[in-house]
Amino acid sequence: MPTVRPLAPLDLNVQIPLHFRCPISLELMRDPVILSTGQTYDRSSIEKWVGSGNVTCPVTMQRLDDFTLIPNHTLRRLIQEWCVANKARGIERIPTPKQPADPSTIRLLMSEAVVSGNENEHSQVRALRALRNLAKEGEKNRALMVEAGVVPILLSVVFQDVSTLDGSDESKDVDSGAGDVDACKKDVSPVCSEAAEEAMATLVVLRLNDVERLSAMQPKKLIFLSTVLRHGSNETRVNAGALIEMLSDSKDLHELRVVLATTDGIMDGLVRLLRDFNTSRAVKVSVKAIFSLCLRRQGKEKAVEADAPAALIEKLSRTERSDTERALGAIELLCTTEGGCKAVANHPLSVSALVKVILKVSDRATEYAAGSLLAICNFSEKAQKEAVQAGIIKELLLLIQSDCTCRAKTKAMNLLKLLRSVCDHRIMPEYGRTDVVPF
């Protein structure tokens, strides 16, 4: 038999010129910038240094009064040429980095974005589209935009089609609910204007604080958002769903989830979004929003009314890993209510779909699936028989011996005990006579 010669390894022991290395990371600089002291660093390294609270130059230890970073184009081109010259030795050419947006440019676009009216509509849309393109270019630009105050302006444009709120609406507490959709339909357009669509598309990639969330929680604004979620263009419906999830994602203002969930049409619109679209972004947005709103009792009730259990179960096989976790989490939350548990138990795909994901996605997904199965098997003897036929016993025994969470193992043990009465004892080992490792 002829000898197979292994491929020669790449020569990765290339000596990188000292002045091409960042003084902080000691790695090849990809985006060299000059500090006010005249020293050059890789942008990401010096930004982390300053972001950690340091106010001195790492090399000279001089105090920094000016934190401006000036791109070192000459050095970057020299580094790129060196990479090309050493391509045969395994060195990849670094791409030319996009420079962060100029704050003055952001401010100019902000001033153009707030001008409304038919005669200024074209320039307003153009400015909003430019802001959207800047936001797409990277996290640095998005941080600059948030710092400059872009978010309140975008919110004002998103809701510019809403008629002016009277004093009584302004003074209502966020717990007062959103009112009836039909009563306010005359006040809103069934679809967004082009400017509002552009503003919403930019808004959903930025960060909102709680003050900004509260500014959007007025009844007519929520009704408008609900209408757009159900009747807007395809992209805008997805963006409206993303905005709803962002509004609900407050660590301190948990009541916002109640207001959003109880606004007529919002939960129904999210479920429709999940059913109508198969794109990964639409599924991700709708699952995240439904899960967030189901963290409150009112959200679970609205989700059951909107037939969310069926929509979530039917999408399980077509979701990405993180979305599968959230979908399973939402299903388990719904199973904590009588109506939700009944809806999940009665769906013909529930048991097989839940059994199939155990130990296949993640520890958290396994825990959610086991919890959901325990709930519906407690609810229905038919679900117990279906679970046994779907091979749940083997999966549960493997789960107990795995490195899953203690909560998942507890749910598995409780489910095993429940299923003993309907299980063939030839496939169900007696407790105390099994090789299952105790936990």
CSV table of C-alpha atoms in Angstrom, one decimal:
chain,number,residue,atom,x,y,z
A,1,MET,CA,0.0,0.0,0.0
A,2,PRO,CA,1.5,3.4,-1.0
A,3,THR,CA,2.4,5.8,1.8
A,4,VAL,CA,0.0,8.8,2.1
A,5,ARG,CA,2.0,12.0,2.6
A,6,PRO,CA,0.3,14.5,4.9
A,7,LEU,CA,-0.3,18.0,3.7
A,8,ALA,CA,2.4,20.4,4.8
A,9,PRO,CA,1.1,22.7,7.5
A,10,LEU,CA,0.9,26.4,7.0
A,11,ASP,CA,3.9,28.4,8.2
A,12,LEU,CA,2.1,30.3,10.9
A,13,ASN,CA,5.3,31.1,12.8
A,14,VAL,CA,5.7,34.3,10.8
A,15,GLN,CA,7.4,37.1,12.6
A,16,ILE,CA,5.0,40.0,12.7
A,17,PRO,CA,6.9,43.4,12.6
A,18,LEU,CA,6.9,45.0,16.0
A,19,HIS,CA,5.4,48.3,14.8
A,20,PHE,CA,2.5,46.3,13.2
A,21,ARG,CA,1.5,44.9,16.7
A,22,CYS,CA,-0.9,46.7,19.0
A,23,PRO,CA,0.9,47.7,22.2
A,24,ILE,CA,-2.1,46.5,24.2
A,25,SER,CA,-3.0,43.2,22.7
A,26,LEU,CA,0.4,42.5,21.0
A,27,GLU,CA,-1.6,41.2,18.0
A,28,LEU,CA,-1.6,42.4,14.4
A,29,MET,CA,-3.5,45.6,14.2
A,30,ARG,CA,-6.6,45.5,12.0
A,31,ASP,CA,-7.7,49.1,12.4
A,32,PRO,CA,-4.8,51.3,13.7
A,33,VAL,CA,-5.7,54.6,15.2
A,34,ILE,CA,-3.6,57.4,16.7
A,35,LEU,CA,-4.2,58.7,20.2
A,36,SER,CA,-3.7,62.4,21.2
A,37,THR,CA,-0.3,61.3,22.7
A,38,GLY,CA,0.9,60.3,19.2
A,39,GLN,CA,0.9,56.5,20.1
A,40,THR,CA,-0.9,54.1,17.7
A,41,TYR,CA,-3.2,51.3,18.9
A,42,ASP,CA,-5.7,48.9,17.4
A,43,ARG,CA,-9.1,50.6,17.6
A,44,SER,CA,-10.9,47.8,19.5
A,45,SER,CA,-8.1,47.5,22.1
A,46,ILE,CA,-7.8,51.2,22.9
A,47,GLU,CA,-11.6,51.5,23.0
A,48,LYS,CA,-11.8,48.7,25.6
A,49,TRP,CA,-9.0,50.4,27.6
A,50,VAL,CA,-10.8,53.7,27.7
A,51,GLY,CA,-14.2,52.0,28.2
A,52,SER,CA,-12.9,50.3,31.3
A,53,GLY,CA,-12.4,53.7,32.9
A,54,ASN,CA,-8.7,54.3,32.1
A,55,VAL,CA,-7.7,57.9,31.4
A,56,THR,CA,-4.1,57.5,30.5
A,57,CYS,CA,-2.1,56.5,27.4
A,58,PRO,CA,-1.1,52.8,28.0
A,59,VAL,CA,2.4,53.4,26.6
A,60,THR,CA,3.4,56.9,27.8
A,61,MET,CA,1.0,56.9,30.9
A,62,GLN,CA,0.2,60.5,30.0
A,63,ARG,CA,-3.2,61.7,31.2
A,64,LEU,CA,-5.7,61.9,28.2
A,65,ASP,CA,-7.6,65.2,27.9
A,66,ASP,CA,-8.7,64.3,24.3
A,67,PHE,CA,-10.0,60.9,23.5
A,68,THR,CA,-10.3,61.4,19.8
A,69,LEU,CA,-9.1,58.5,17.7
A,70,ILE,CA,-7.5,59.4,14.3
A,71,PRO,CA,-7.3,56.6,11.7
A,72,ASN,CA,-3.7,55.8,10.8
A,73,HIS,CA,-4.3,55.1,7.1
A,74,THR,CA,-0.6,54.9,6.2
A,75,LEU,CA,0.1,52.2,8.7
A,76,ARG,CA,-3.0,50.3,7.8
A,77,ARG,CA,-2.0,50.2,4.1
A,78,LEU,CA,1.5,49.0,5.1
A,79,ILE,CA,0.0,46.2,7.2
A,80,GLN,CA,-2.3,45.2,4.3
A,81,GLU,CA,0.7,45.1,1.9
A,82,TRP,CA,2.6,43.0,4.4
A,83,CYS,CA,-0.3,40.6,4.6
A,84,VAL,CA,-0.5,40.2,0.8
A,85,ALA,CA,3.3,39.6,0.6
A,86,ASN,CA,2.9,36.8,3.2
A,87,LYS,CA,-0.2,35.2,1.8
A,88,ALA,CA,1.6,32.0,0.8
A,89,ARG,CA,2.6,31.6,4.5
A,90,GLY,CA,-1.0,31.6,5.7
A,91,ILE,CA,-1.5,35.3,6.4
A,92,GLU,CA,-4.9,36.7,5.4
A,93,ARG,CA,-5.2,40.3,4.2
A,94,ILE,CA,-7.1,42.4,6.7
A,95,PRO,CA,-10.2,44.2,5.2
A,96,THR,CA,-10.3,48.0,5.1
A,97,PRO,CA,-12.4,48.9,8.2
A,98,LYS,CA,-15.4,51.2,7.9
A,99,GLN,CA,-14.8,54.3,9.9
A,100,PRO,CA,-17.4,55.3,12.6
A,101,ALA,CA,-19.9,57.9,11.6
A,102,ASP,CA,-19.1,61.6,12.1
A,103,PRO,CA,-21.2,62.8,15.0
A,104,SER,CA,-21.9,66.1,13.1
A,105,THR,CA,-23.3,64.0,10.2
A,106,ILE,CA,-25.6,62.2,12.6
A,107,ARG,CA,-26.8,65.5,14.1
A,108,LEU,CA,-27.5,66.9,10.6
A,109,LEU,CA,-29.5,63.9,9.6
A,110,MET,CA,-31.4,64.1,12.9
A,111,SER,CA,-32.4,67.7,12.1
A,112,GLU,CA,-33.6,66.7,8.6
A,113,ALA,CA,-35.5,63.7,10.0
A,114,VAL,CA,-37.8,65.7,12.3
A,115,VAL,CA,-39.1,67.9,9.5
A,116,SER,CA,-42.5,66.6,8.3
A,117,GLY,CA,-45.1,67.7,5.8
A,118,ASN,CA,-45.8,66.8,2.2
A,119,GLU,CA,-43.3,69.3,0.9
A,120,ASN,CA,-40.5,67.9,3.0
A,121,GLU,CA,-41.4,64.2,2.9
A,122,HIS,CA,-38.7,63.3,0.4
A,123,SER,CA,-35.9,64.9,2.3
A,124,GLN,CA,-37.2,63.4,5.6
A,125,VAL,CA,-37.3,59.8,4.1
A,126,ARG,CA,-33.8,60.3,2.7
A,127,ALA,CA,-32.4,61.4,6.0
A,128,LEU,CA,-34.1,58.5,7.8
A,129,ARG,CA,-32.7,56.0,5.2
A,130,ALA,CA,-29.2,57.5,5.7
A,131,LEU,CA,-29.6,56.9,9.5
A,132,ARG,CA,-30.7,53.4,8.9
A,133,ASN,CA,-27.7,52.7,6.7
A,134,LEU,CA,-25.3,54.1,9.4
A,135,ALA,CA,-26.9,51.8,12.0
A,136,LYS,CA,-26.3,48.8,9.7
A,137,GLU,CA,-22.6,49.5,9.6
A,138,GLY,CA,-21.8,48.5,13.1
A,139,GLU,CA,-22.3,48.7,16.9
A,140,LYS,CA,-20.0,51.8,17.1
A,141,ASN,CA,-22.4,53.8,14.9
A,142,ARG,CA,-25.4,52.5,16.8
A,143,ALA,CA,-23.8,53.6,20.1
A,144,LEU,CA,-23.1,57.0,18.6
A,145,MET,CA,-26.6,57.4,17.4
A,146,VAL,CA,-28.1,56.5,20.8
A,147,GLU,CA,-25.7,58.9,22.5
A,148,ALA,CA,-26.7,61.7,20.1
A,149,GLY,CA,-30.4,61.2,21.0
A,150,VAL,CA,-31.7,59.6,17.8
A,151,VAL,CA,-34.1,57.3,19.6
A,152,PRO,CA,-36.7,59.9,20.7
A,153,ILE,CA,-36.7,61.4,17.2
A,154,LEU,CA,-37.3,58.0,15.6
A,155,LEU,CA,-40.1,57.3,18.0
A,156,SER,CA,-41.7,60.7,17.2
A,157,VAL,CA,-41.6,59.8,13.5
A,158,VAL,CA,-42.9,56.3,14.0
A,159,PHE,CA,-46.0,57.7,15.7
A,160,GLN,CA,-46.4,60.8,13.6
A,161,ASP,CA,-49.4,59.3,11.9
A,162,VAL,CA,-51.2,59.1,15.2
A,163,SER,CA,-53.6,62.0,15.9
A,164,THR,CA,-52.6,64.3,18.7
A,165,LEU,CA,-53.4,62.9,22.1
A,166,ASP,CA,-55.7,65.0,24.3
A,167,GLY,CA,-54.9,65.8,27.9
A,168,SER,CA,-56.8,62.9,29.3
A,169,ASP,CA,-54.8,60.4,27.3
A,170,GLU,CA,-51.5,62.0,28.3
A,171,SER,CA,-52.4,61.7,32.0
A,172,LYS,CA,-53.4,58.1,32.0
A,173,ASP,CA,-51.3,55.6,33.9
A,174,VAL,CA,-49.7,52.8,32.0
A,175,ASP,CA,-51.9,50.3,33.9
A,176,SER,CA,-55.1,51.8,32.5
A,177,GLY,CA,-55.0,49.6,29.3
A,178,ALA,CA,-55.1,50.6,25.7
A,179,GLY,CA,-58.8,50.9,25.1
A,180,ASP,CA,-60.8,49.6,22.1
A,181,VAL,CA,-59.2,49.4,18.7
A,182,ASP,CA,-62.4,50.1,16.7
A,183,ALA,CA,-63.0,53.2,18.7
A,184,CYS,CA,-59.7,54.7,17.6
A,185,LYS,CA,-59.4,53.3,14.1
A,186,LYS,CA,-60.5,56.7,12.7
A,187,ASP,CA,-57.4,58.2,14.3
A,188,VAL,CA,-54.8,56.1,12.7
A,189,SER,CA,-53.8,55.1,9.2
A,190,PRO,CA,-54.1,51.3,8.5
A,191,VAL,CA,-50.5,51.3,7.1
A,192,CYS,CA,-47.4,53.3,8.0
A,193,SER,CA,-46.1,56.2,6.0
A,194,GLU,CA,-42.8,55.7,4.2
A,195,ALA,CA,-41.1,57.9,6.8
A,196,ALA,CA,-42.6,55.9,9.7
A,197,GLU,CA,-41.5,52.6,8.1
A,198,GLU,CA,-37.9,53.8,7.7
A,199,ALA,CA,-37.9,55.2,11.3
A,200,MET,CA,-39.2,51.9,12.7
A,201,ALA,CA,-36.6,49.8,10.7
A,202,THR,CA,-33.8,51.9,12.3
A,203,LEU,CA,-35.3,52.0,15.8
A,204,VAL,CA,-35.4,48.2,16.2
A,205,VAL,CA,-31.6,47.9,15.9
A,206,LEU,CA,-31.0,50.5,18.6
A,207,ARG,CA,-31.4,50.4,22.4
A,208,LEU,CA,-34.3,51.9,24.3
A,209,ASN,CA,-34.3,53.1,27.9
A,210,ASP,CA,-37.3,53.0,30.2
A,211,VAL,CA,-38.1,56.7,29.7
A,212,GLU,CA,-38.3,56.0,25.9
A,213,ARG,CA,-40.4,52.9,26.5
A,214,LEU,CA,-42.9,54.8,28.6
A,215,SER,CA,-43.2,57.5,25.9
A,216,ALA,CA,-44.5,54.9,23.5
A,217,MET,CA,-47.0,53.3,26.0
A,218,GLN,CA,-49.9,55.8,25.4
A,219,PRO,CA,-53.1,54.0,24.3
A,220,LYS,CA,-53.4,55.5,20.8
A,221,LYS,CA,-49.8,54.8,20.1
A,222,LEU,CA,-50.2,51.2,21.1
A,223,ILE,CA,-53.4,50.9,19.0
A,224,PHE,CA,-51.5,52.3,16.0
A,225,LEU,CA,-48.7,49.8,16.6
A,226,SER,CA,-51.2,47.0,16.8
A,227,THR,CA,-52.8,48.1,13.5
A,228,VAL,CA,-49.4,48.2,11.8
A,229,LEU,CA,-48.5,44.8,13.2
A,230,ARG,CA,-51.6,43.3,11.5
A,231,HIS,CA,-52.0,45.4,8.4
A,232,GLY,CA,-48.6,46.9,7.5
A,233,SER,CA,-46.3,45.8,4.8
A,234,ASN,CA,-44.4,42.5,5.4
A,235,GLU,CA,-41.2,44.1,6.6
A,236,THR,CA,-43.0,46.6,8.7
A,237,ARG,CA,-45.1,43.9,10.4
A,238,VAL,CA,-41.9,42.2,11.4
A,239,ASN,CA,-40.4,45.5,12.6
A,240,ALA,CA,-43.5,46.2,14.6
A,241,GLY,CA,-43.2,42.9,16.3
A,242,ALA,CA,-39.6,43.6,17.1
A,243,LEU,CA,-40.6,47.0,18.6
A,244,ILE,CA,-43.2,45.4,20.8
A,245,GLU,CA,-40.6,42.9,22.1
A,246,MET,CA,-38.2,45.9,22.8
A,247,LEU,CA,-41.0,47.8,24.6
A,248,SER,CA,-41.6,44.8,26.9
A,249,ASP,CA,-38.0,44.1,27.6
A,250,SER,CA,-37.6,46.2,30.8
A,251,LYS,CA,-35.9,44.9,33.9
A,252,ASP,CA,-37.9,47.3,36.2
A,253,LEU,CA,-41.2,48.1,34.4
A,254,HIS,CA,-42.8,44.7,34.3
A,255,GLU,CA,-46.2,46.2,34.1
A,256,LEU,CA,-45.4,47.2,30.5
A,257,ARG,CA,-45.8,43.5,29.5
A,258,VAL,CA,-49.4,43.6,30.9
A,259,VAL,CA,-50.3,46.8,28.9
A,260,LEU,CA,-48.9,45.4,25.7
A,261,ALA,CA,-50.5,42.0,26.1
A,262,THR,CA,-53.9,43.5,26.8
A,263,THR,CA,-53.9,46.0,24.0
A,264,ASP,CA,-56.4,44.7,21.5
A,265,GLY,CA,-54.8,43.0,18.5
A,266,ILE,CA,-51.2,42.9,19.6
A,267,MET,CA,-51.1,39.2,20.7
A,268,ASP,CA,-53.3,38.2,17.8
A,269,GLY,CA,-50.9,40.1,15.5
A,270,LEU,CA,-47.9,38.4,16.9
A,271,VAL,CA,-49.4,34.9,16.4
A,272,ARG,CA,-50.4,35.8,12.8
A,273,LEU,CA,-46.8,36.9,12.3
A,274,LEU,CA,-45.6,33.6,13.5
A,275,ARG,CA,-48.0,31.7,11.3
A,276,ASP,CA,-47.7,33.9,8.1
A,277,PHE,CA,-43.9,34.1,7.8
A,278,ASN,CA,-41.2,31.4,7.5
A,279,THR,CA,-38.2,33.7,7.5
A,280,SER,CA,-35.8,33.2,10.4
A,281,ARG,CA,-36.1,36.9,11.4
A,282,ALA,CA,-40.0,36.9,11.5
A,283,VAL,CA,-40.0,33.6,13.5
A,284,LYS,CA,-37.4,35.0,15.9
A,285,VAL,CA,-39.2,38.3,16.5
A,286,SER,CA,-42.6,36.7,17.0
A,287,VAL,CA,-41.4,33.9,19.3
A,288,LYS,CA,-39.4,36.4,21.4
A,289,ALA,CA,-42.3,38.8,21.7
A,290,ILE,CA,-44.8,36.0,22.6
A,291,PHE,CA,-42.5,34.6,25.2
A,292,SER,CA,-41.9,38.0,26.8
A,293,LEU,CA,-45.6,38.8,27.0
A,294,CYS,CA,-46.4,35.3,28.4
A,295,LEU,CA,-44.3,36.0,31.4
A,296,ARG,CA,-47.4,37.7,32.9
A,297,ARG,CA,-50.7,36.0,33.6
A,298,GLN,CA,-52.7,38.4,31.3
A,299,GLY,CA,-50.3,37.6,28.5
A,300,LYS,CA,-50.8,33.9,28.8
A,301,GLU,CA,-54.6,34.4,28.7
A,302,LYS,CA,-54.4,36.5,25.6
A,303,ALA,CA,-52.0,34.0,23.9
A,304,VAL,CA,-54.4,31.2,24.5
A,305,GLU,CA,-57.3,33.2,23.0
A,306,ALA,CA,-55.1,34.0,19.9
A,307,ASP,CA,-54.3,30.3,19.5
A,308,ALA,CA,-50.6,30.7,20.2
A,309,PRO,CA,-50.1,27.2,21.5
A,310,ALA,CA,-50.9,25.7,18.1
A,311,ALA,CA,-48.7,28.2,16.3
A,312,LEU,CA,-45.7,27.6,18.6
A,313,ILE,CA,-46.0,23.8,18.3
A,314,GLU,CA,-46.3,23.8,14.6
A,315,LYS,CA,-43.2,26.0,14.2
A,316,LEU,CA,-41.0,24.0,16.5
A,317,SER,CA,-39.4,21.9,13.7
A,318,ARG,CA,-38.6,25.1,11.7
A,319,THR,CA,-36.9,27.2,14.4
A,320,GLU,CA,-33.3,27.9,15.1
A,321,ARG,CA,-31.7,26.7,18.3
A,322,SER,CA,-32.3,29.9,20.4
A,323,ASP,CA,-35.8,30.3,19.0
A,324,THR,CA,-36.6,26.7,19.8
A,325,GLU,CA,-35.7,27.4,23.4
A,326,ARG,CA,-37.9,30.4,23.6
A,327,ALA,CA,-40.8,28.6,21.9
A,328,LEU,CA,-40.6,25.7,24.3
A,329,GLY,CA,-40.4,28.2,27.2
A,330,ALA,CA,-43.5,29.9,26.0
A,331,ILE,CA,-45.3,26.5,25.6
A,332,GLU,CA,-44.4,25.6,29.2
A,333,LEU,CA,-45.6,29.0,30.4
A,334,LEU,CA,-48.9,28.5,28.6
A,335,CYS,CA,-49.2,25.0,30.3
A,336,THR,CA,-49.4,26.7,33.7
A,337,THR,CA,-52.9,27.9,32.8
A,338,GLU,CA,-55.9,25.6,32.4
A,339,GLY,CA,-56.8,26.9,29.0
A,340,GLY,CA,-53.2,26.7,27.7
A,341,CYS,CA,-52.6,23.2,29.1
A,342,LYS,CA,-55.8,22.0,27.4
A,343,ALA,CA,-54.8,23.6,24.1
A,344,VAL,CA,-51.4,22.1,24.1
A,345,ALA,CA,-52.6,18.6,25.2
A,346,ASN,CA,-55.3,18.5,22.5
A,347,HIS,CA,-53.0,19.5,19.6
A,348,PRO,CA,-52.2,16.3,17.6
A,349,LEU,CA,-48.5,17.3,17.2
A,350,SER,CA,-47.7,18.3,20.7
A,351,VAL,CA,-46.5,15.1,22.3
A,352,SER,CA,-44.4,13.9,19.4
A,353,ALA,CA,-42.9,17.4,18.9
A,354,LEU,CA,-42.0,17.7,22.6
A,355,VAL,CA,-40.5,14.2,22.9
A,356,LYS,CA,-38.5,14.8,19.8
A,357,VAL,CA,-36.6,17.8,21.2
A,358,ILE,CA,-35.6,16.3,24.5
A,359,LEU,CA,-31.7,16.2,24.7
A,360,LYS,CA,-31.5,17.3,21.1
A,361,VAL,CA,-31.3,21.1,21.4
A,362,SER,CA,-30.0,22.4,24.8
A,363,ASP,CA,-30.3,21.8,28.5
A,364,ARG,CA,-32.8,24.6,28.8
A,365,ALA,CA,-34.9,23.4,25.9
A,366,THR,CA,-34.9,19.9,27.5
A,367,GLU,CA,-36.1,21.3,30.7
A,368,TYR,CA,-38.9,23.3,29.1
A,369,ALA,CA,-40.0,20.2,27.0
A,370,ALA,CA,-40.0,18.0,30.1
A,371,GLY,CA,-42.1,20.5,32.0
A,372,SER,CA,-44.6,20.9,29.2
A,373,LEU,CA,-44.9,17.1,28.9
A,374,LEU,CA,-45.4,16.7,32.7
A,375,ALA,CA,-48.2,19.3,32.6
A,376,ILE,CA,-50.1,17.8,29.6
A,377,CYS,CA,-49.7,14.2,30.9
A,378,ASN,CA,-51.1,15.3,34.2
A,379,PHE,CA,-54.0,16.9,32.3
A,380,SER,CA,-54.7,14.0,29.9
A,381,GLU,CA,-54.5,10.2,30.0
A,382,LYS,CA,-54.5,10.3,26.2
A,383,ALA,CA,-51.3,12.4,26.3
A,384,GLN,CA,-49.7,9.8,28.6
A,385,LYS,CA,-50.3,7.0,26.2
A,386,GLU,CA,-49.1,9.1,23.2
A,387,ALA,CA,-45.9,10.0,25.1
A,388,VAL,CA,-45.1,6.3,25.9
A,389,GLN,CA,-45.8,5.4,22.3
A,390,ALA,CA,-43.5,8.2,21.1
A,391,GLY,CA,-40.6,6.7,23.2
A,392,ILE,CA,-40.6,9.1,26.1
A,393,ILE,CA,-39.4,6.5,28.6
A,394,LYS,CA,-36.1,6.0,26.9
A,395,GLU,CA,-35.6,9.8,26.6
A,396,LEU,CA,-36.4,10.4,30.3
A,397,LEU,CA,-34.0,7.7,31.5
A,398,LEU,CA,-31.2,9.2,29.3
A,399,LEU,CA,-32.1,12.6,30.7
A,400,ILE,CA,-31.8,11.5,34.3
A,401,GLN,CA,-28.3,10.2,33.6
A,402,SER,CA,-27.2,13.2,31.6
A,403,ASP,CA,-25.7,16.5,32.8
A,404,CYS,CA,-29.0,18.4,32.5
A,405,THR,CA,-30.2,20.8,35.2
A,406,CYS,CA,-31.6,19.5,38.5
A,407,ARG,CA,-34.9,21.1,37.5
A,408,ALA,CA,-35.0,19.0,34.3
A,409,LYS,CA,-34.2,15.8,36.2
A,410,THR,CA,-36.9,16.5,38.8
A,411,LYS,CA,-39.5,17.0,36.1
A,412,ALA,CA,-38.3,13.8,34.4
A,413,MET,CA,-38.5,11.8,37.6
A,414,ASN,CA,-42.1,13.1,38.2
A,415,LEU,CA,-43.1,12.3,34.7
A,416,LEU,CA,-41.7,8.7,34.9
A,417,LYS,CA,-43.7,8.1,38.1
A,418,LEU,CA,-46.8,9.4,36.4
A,419,LEU,CA,-46.3,7.2,33.4
A,420,ARG,CA,-45.7,3.9,35.3
A,421,SER,CA,-49.4,3.1,35.3
A,422,VAL,CA,-49.8,3.2,31.5
A,423,CYS,CA,-46.4,1.8,30.7
A,424,ASP,CA,-45.4,-1.7,29.6
A,425,HIS,CA,-43.3,-2.9,32.5
A,426,ARG,CA,-41.0,-4.7,30.1
A,427,ILE,CA,-39.7,-1.2,29.0
A,428,MET,CA,-40.2,0.5,32.4
A,429,PRO,CA,-37.6,-0.6,35.0
A,430,GLU,CA,-38.6,-1.0,38.6
A,431,TYR,CA,-37.4,1.8,40.8
A,432,GLY,CA,-34.5,0.5,42.9
A,433,ARG,CA,-33.6,-2.0,40.2
A,434,THR,CA,-32.3,0.2,37.5
A,435,ASP,CA,-28.9,1.4,36.5
A,436,VAL,CA,-30.1,5.0,36.4
A,437,VAL,CA,-27.6,7.1,38.3
A,438,PRO,CA,-29.4,8.9,41.2
A,439,PHE,CA,-29.2,12.6,41.4
